[in-house]
Coordinates of C-alpha atoms and ligand atoms in Angstrom, one line a residue:
X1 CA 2.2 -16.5 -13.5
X2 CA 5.5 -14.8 -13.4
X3 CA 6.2 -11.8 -11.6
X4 CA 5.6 -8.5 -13.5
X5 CA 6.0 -4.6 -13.5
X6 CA 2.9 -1.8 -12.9
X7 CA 2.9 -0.8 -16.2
X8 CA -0.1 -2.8 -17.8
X9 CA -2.0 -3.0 -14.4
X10 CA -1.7 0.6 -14.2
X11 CA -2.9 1.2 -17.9
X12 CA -5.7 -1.3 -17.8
X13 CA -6.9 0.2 -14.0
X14 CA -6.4 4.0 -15.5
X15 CA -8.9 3.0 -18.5
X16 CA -11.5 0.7 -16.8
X17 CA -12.1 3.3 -13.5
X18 CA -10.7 1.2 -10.8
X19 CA -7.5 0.6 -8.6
X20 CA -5.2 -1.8 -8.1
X21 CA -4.9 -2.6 -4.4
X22 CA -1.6 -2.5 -3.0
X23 CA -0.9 -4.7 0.2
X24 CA 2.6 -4.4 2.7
X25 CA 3.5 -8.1 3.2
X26 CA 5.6 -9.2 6.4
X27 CA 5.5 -12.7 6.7
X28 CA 3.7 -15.9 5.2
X29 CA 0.3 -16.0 6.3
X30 CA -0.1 -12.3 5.2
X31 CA 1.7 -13.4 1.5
X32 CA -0.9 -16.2 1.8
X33 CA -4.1 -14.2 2.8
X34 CA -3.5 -11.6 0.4
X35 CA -3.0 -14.1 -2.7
X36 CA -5.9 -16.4 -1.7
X37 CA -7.8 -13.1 -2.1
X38 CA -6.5 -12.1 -5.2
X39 CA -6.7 -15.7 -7.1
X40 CA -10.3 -16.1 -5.2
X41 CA -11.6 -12.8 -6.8
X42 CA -9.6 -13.2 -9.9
X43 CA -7.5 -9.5 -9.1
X44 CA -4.5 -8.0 -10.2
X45 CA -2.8 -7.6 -6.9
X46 CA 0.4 -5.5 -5.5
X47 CA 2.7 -7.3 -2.7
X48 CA 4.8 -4.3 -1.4
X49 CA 7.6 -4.3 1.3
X50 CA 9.1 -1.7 3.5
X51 CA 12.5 -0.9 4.7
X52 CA 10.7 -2.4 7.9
X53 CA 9.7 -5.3 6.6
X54 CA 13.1 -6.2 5.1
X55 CA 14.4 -5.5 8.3
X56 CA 12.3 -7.7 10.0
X57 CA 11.6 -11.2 7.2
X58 CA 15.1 -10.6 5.2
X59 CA 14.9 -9.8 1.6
X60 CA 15.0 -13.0 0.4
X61 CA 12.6 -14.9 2.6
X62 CA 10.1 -12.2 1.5
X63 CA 10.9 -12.8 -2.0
X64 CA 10.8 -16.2 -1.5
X65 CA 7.6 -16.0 -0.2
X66 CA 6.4 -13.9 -3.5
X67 CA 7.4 -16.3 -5.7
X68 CA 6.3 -18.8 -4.1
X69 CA 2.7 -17.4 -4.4
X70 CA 3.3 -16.8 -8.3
X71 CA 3.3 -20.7 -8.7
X72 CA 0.0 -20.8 -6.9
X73 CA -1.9 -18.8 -9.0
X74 CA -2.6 -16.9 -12.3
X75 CA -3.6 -13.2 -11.8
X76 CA -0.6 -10.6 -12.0
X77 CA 1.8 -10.4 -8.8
X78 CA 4.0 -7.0 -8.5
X79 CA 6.4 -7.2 -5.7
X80 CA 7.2 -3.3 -5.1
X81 CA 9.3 -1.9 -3.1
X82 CA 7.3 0.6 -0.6
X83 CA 8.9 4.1 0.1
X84 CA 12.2 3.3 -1.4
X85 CA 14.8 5.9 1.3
X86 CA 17.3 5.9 -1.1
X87 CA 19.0 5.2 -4.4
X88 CA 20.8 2.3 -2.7
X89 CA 17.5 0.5 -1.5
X90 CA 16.1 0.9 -4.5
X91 CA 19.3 -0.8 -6.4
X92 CA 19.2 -3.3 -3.9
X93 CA 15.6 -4.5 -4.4
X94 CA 16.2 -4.0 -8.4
X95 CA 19.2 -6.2 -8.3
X96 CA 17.0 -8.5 -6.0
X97 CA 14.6 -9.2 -8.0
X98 CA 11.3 -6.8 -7.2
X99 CA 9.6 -5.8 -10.6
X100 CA 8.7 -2.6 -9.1
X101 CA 10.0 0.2 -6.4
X102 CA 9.2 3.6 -4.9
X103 CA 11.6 6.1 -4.5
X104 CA 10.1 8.3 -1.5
X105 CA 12.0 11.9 -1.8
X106 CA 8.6 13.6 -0.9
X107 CA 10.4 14.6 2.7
X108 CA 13.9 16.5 0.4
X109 CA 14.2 19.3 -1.6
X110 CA 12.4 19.7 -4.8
X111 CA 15.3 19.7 -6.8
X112 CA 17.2 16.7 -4.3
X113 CA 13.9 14.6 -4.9
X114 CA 13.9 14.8 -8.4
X115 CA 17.8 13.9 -8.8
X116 CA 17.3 11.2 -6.6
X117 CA 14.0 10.1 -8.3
X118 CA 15.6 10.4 -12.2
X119 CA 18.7 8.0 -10.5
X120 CA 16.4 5.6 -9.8
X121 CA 14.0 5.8 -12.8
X122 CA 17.3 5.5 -14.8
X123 CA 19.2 2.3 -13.2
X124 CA 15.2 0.6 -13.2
X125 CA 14.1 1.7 -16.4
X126 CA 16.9 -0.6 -18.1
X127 CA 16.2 -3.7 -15.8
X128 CA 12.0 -3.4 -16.7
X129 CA 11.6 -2.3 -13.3
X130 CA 9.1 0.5 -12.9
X131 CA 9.2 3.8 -10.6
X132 CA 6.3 5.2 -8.3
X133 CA 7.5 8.9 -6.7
X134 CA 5.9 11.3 -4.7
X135 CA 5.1 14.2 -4.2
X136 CA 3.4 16.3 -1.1
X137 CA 3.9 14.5 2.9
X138 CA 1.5 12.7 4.7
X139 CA 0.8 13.0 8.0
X140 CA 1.6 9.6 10.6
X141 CA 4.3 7.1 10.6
X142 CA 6.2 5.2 7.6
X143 CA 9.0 3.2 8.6
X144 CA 10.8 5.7 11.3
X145 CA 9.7 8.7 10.1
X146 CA 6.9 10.4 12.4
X147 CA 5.3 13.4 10.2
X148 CA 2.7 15.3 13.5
X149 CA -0.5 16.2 11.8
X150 CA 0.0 19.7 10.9
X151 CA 3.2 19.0 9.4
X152 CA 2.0 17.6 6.4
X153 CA 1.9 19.5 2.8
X154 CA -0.5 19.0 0.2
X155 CA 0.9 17.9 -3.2
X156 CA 1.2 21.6 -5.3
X157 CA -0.7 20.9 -8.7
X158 CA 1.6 22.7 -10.7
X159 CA 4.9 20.7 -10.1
X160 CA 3.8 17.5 -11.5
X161 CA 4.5 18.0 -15.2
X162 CA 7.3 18.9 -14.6
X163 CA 8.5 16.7 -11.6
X164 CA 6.8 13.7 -14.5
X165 CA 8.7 14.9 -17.3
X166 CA 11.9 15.8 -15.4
X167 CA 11.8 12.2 -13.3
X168 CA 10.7 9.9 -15.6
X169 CA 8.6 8.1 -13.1
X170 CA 5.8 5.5 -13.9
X171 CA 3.5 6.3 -10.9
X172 CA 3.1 9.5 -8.7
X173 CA 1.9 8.9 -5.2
X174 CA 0.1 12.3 -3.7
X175 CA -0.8 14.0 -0.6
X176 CA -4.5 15.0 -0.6
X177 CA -5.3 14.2 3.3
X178 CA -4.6 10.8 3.6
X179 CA -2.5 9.7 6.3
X180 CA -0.7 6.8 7.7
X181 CA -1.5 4.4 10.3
X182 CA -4.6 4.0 12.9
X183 CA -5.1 7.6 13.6
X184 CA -5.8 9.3 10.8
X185 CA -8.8 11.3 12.1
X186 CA -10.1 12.0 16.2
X187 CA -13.6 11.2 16.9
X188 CA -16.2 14.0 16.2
X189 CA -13.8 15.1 13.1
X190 CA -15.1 15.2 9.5
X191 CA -12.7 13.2 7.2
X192 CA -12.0 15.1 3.7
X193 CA -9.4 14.1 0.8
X194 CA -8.9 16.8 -1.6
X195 CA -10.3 15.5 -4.6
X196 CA -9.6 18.9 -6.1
X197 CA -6.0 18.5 -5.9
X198 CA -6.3 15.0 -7.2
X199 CA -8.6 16.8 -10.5
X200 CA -5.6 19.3 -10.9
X201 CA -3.2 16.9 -11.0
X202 CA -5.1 14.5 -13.4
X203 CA -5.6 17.2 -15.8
X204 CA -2.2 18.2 -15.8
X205 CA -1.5 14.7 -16.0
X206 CA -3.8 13.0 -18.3
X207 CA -3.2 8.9 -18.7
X208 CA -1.1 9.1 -15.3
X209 CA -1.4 6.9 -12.7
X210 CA -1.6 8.4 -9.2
X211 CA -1.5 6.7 -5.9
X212 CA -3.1 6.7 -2.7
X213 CA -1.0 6.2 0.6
X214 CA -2.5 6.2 4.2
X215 CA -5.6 4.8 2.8
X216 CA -6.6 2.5 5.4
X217 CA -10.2 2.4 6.4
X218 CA -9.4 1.7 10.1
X219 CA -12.1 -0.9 10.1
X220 CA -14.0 -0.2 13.1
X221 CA -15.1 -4.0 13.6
X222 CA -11.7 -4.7 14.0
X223 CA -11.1 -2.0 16.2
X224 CA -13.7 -2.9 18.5
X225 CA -12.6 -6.8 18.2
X226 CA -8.9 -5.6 19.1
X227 CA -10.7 -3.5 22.5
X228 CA -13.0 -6.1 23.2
X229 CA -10.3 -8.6 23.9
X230 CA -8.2 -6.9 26.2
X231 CA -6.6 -4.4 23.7
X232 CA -6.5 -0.8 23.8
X233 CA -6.6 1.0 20.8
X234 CA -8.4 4.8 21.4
X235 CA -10.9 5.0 18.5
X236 CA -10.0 6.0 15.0
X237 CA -11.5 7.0 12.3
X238 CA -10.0 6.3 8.8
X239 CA -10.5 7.1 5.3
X240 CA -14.1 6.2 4.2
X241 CA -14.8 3.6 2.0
X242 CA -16.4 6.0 -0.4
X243 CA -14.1 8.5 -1.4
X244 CA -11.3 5.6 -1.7
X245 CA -14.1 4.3 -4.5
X246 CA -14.4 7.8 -5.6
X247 CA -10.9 8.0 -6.1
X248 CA -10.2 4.8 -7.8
X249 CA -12.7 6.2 -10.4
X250 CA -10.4 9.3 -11.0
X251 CA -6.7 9.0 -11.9
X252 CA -5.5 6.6 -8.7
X253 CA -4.1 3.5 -9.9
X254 CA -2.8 2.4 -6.9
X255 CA -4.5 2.1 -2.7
X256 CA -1.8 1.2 -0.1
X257 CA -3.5 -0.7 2.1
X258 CA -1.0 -1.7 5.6
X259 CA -3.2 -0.8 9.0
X260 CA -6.3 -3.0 7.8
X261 CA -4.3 -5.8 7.4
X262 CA -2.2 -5.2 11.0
X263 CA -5.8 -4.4 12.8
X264 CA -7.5 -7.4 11.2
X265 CA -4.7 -10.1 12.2
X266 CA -4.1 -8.9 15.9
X267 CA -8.0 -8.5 16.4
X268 CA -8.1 -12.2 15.3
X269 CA -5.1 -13.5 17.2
X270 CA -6.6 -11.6 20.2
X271 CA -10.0 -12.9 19.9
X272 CA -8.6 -16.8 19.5
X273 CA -6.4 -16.2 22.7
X274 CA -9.4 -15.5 24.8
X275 CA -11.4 -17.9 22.9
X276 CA -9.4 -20.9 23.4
X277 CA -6.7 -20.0 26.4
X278 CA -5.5 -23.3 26.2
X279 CA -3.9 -23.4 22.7
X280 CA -0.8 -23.1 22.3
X281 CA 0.0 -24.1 18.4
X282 CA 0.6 -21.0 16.8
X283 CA -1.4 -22.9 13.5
X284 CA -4.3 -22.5 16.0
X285 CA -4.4 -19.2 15.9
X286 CA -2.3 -17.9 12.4
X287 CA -4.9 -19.8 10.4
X288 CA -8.2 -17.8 11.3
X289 CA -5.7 -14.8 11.3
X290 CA -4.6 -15.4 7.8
X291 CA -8.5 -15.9 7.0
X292 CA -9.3 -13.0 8.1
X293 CA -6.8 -11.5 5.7
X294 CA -8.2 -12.6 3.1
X295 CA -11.7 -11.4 3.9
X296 CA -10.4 -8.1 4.5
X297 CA -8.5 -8.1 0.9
X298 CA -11.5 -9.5 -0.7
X299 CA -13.7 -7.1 0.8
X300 CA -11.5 -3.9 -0.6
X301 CA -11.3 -5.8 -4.1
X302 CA -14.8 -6.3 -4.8
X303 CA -16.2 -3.3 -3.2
X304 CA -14.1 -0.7 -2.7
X305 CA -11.2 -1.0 -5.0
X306 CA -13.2 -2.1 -8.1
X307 CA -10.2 -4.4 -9.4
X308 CA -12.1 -8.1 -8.6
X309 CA -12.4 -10.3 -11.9
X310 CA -9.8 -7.8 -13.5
X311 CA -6.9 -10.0 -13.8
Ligands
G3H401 O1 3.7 3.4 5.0 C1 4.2 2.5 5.7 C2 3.7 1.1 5.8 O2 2.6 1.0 6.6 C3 4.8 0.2 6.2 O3 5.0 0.3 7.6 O4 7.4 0.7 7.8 O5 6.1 -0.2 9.7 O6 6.6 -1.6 7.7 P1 6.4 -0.2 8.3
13P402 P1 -2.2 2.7 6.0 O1 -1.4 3.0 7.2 O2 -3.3 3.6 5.9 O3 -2.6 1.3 5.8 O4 -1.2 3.1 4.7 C1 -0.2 2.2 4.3 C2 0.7 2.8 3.3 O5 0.5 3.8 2.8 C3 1.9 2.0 2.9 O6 2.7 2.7 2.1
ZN403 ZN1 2.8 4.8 2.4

């Protein structure tokens, strides 16, 4: 199936009470786990890309790689560009061929964020291309941005009508206590999202589809995997399972899911080092890490996310 834009996902995952997962890509075995998931489980899925990841794989091999997974299979593929720093990356990955972008002005000035937010909507909106913004700052680390717990603001209810209405944007992504990264919450603490900023927003908003950042689970059997072969991650706790399911129920659309994915492929590539110290084919050991992808993805799909057998 050919690539395509959030706009039907969104409506269909708004209506039927569940989320469309939304998984940053890197390189091929991740492309490959994630869409073996999505085809297996019959989902609608999201392949997104950082500034990072461009960085790292090149625009074009990574778009390469999408497409090249839209031959393989027939559930819907977005490829979405994953907090968007400016008008200019946004244009760039429009013009490149992503059928979806975030402009992330959460971090400027109201007013800055919603000029820079309309710009974008404007120059997509004509290509088919649609618009996720945001509103409110996570704690943790996207791209080079480093956001100390404490720092982070809650999304304020009452400026997403207007910020909607003034913007233009398809998708809202909110700050209700999620975070980015491996260490969202110490040992001993209580995780809590603010579903009472997420019931605001919805009513202000009714129809609109919110999305979740930072929403990693920090799956502690990876965690443990990572330690138990030589690693040395300090425990984490993540966001749990249930309010993510809780949430996908409400008005979020959209779960971006990165630190699962990075935990589950080192604590695999570790294990198969210790396993077998004499391999040395990287197949060896990138084919039980893309599996392991894939079980991960699958496992959010069917029971977390709610979005298996919905493409
Ligand atoms: O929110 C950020 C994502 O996890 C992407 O991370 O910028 O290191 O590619 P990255
Ligand atoms: P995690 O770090 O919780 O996986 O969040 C990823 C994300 O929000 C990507 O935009
Ligand atoms: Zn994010």
């Amino acid at each position: 199936m050919a690539l395509v834009n959030t706009t039907e996902m969104f409506k269909k995952a708004y209506e039927g009470g569940y989320a469309i997962g939304a998984f940053n890509v890197n390189n091929m075995e991740i492309v490959q786990g994630i869409v073996a998931a999505a085809d297996h489980l019959k989902s609608p899925v999201i392949l997104q890309v950082s500034k990072g990841a461009r960085a790292y794989a090149g625009h074009n091999y990574l778009m390469k790689l999408v497409e090249a997974a839209t031959a393989e299979t027939d559930v819907p593929i977005a490829i979405h560009l994953d907090h968007g720093p400016d008008f200019e990356t946004c244009k760039s990955c429009i013009d490149g061929g992503f059928t979806s972008v975030m402009i992330d002005g959460s971090s400027l000035p109201y007013e800055e964020n919603i000029a820079v937010t309309r710009k974008v909507v404007e120059y997509a909106h004509e290509r088919g291309v649609t618009v996720e913004g945001e509103l409110g700052t996570l704690a943790g680390v996207e791209d080079d941005v480093v956001v100390e717990a404490g720092n982070e603001s809650y999304t304020k209810p009452e400026q997403v009508e207007d910020f909607a209405s003034r913007t233009g944007v398809d998708s809202l992504a909110i700050a209700i206590g999620t975070s980015h990264g491996a260490y969202k919450f110490k040992p001993g603490q209580n995780p809590q999202l603010r579903f009472d900023i997420l019931e605001e927003v919805s009513k202000r908003l009714p129809g609109f589809p919110i999305v979740l950042h930072g929403a990693s689970s920090v799956m502690p059997e990876y965690v443990e995997k990572i330690n138990a072969h030589g690693g040395k991650m300090p425990d984490a706790i993540g966001i749990p399972e249930p309010m993510l399911r809780q949430a996908a129920e409400m008005a979020v659309c959209k779960i971006n899911v990165d630190s699962d994915l990075r935990l589950a492929l080192t604590a695999t590539i570790r294990e198969q080092f210790d396993l077998y110290p004499d391999h040395f084919d990287p197949r060896q050991y990138l084919k039980p890490a893309r599996q392991a992808i894939q079980e991960v993805v699958e496992h959010k799909m069917l029971n977390v996310f709610g979005c298996a057998g919905k493409a």
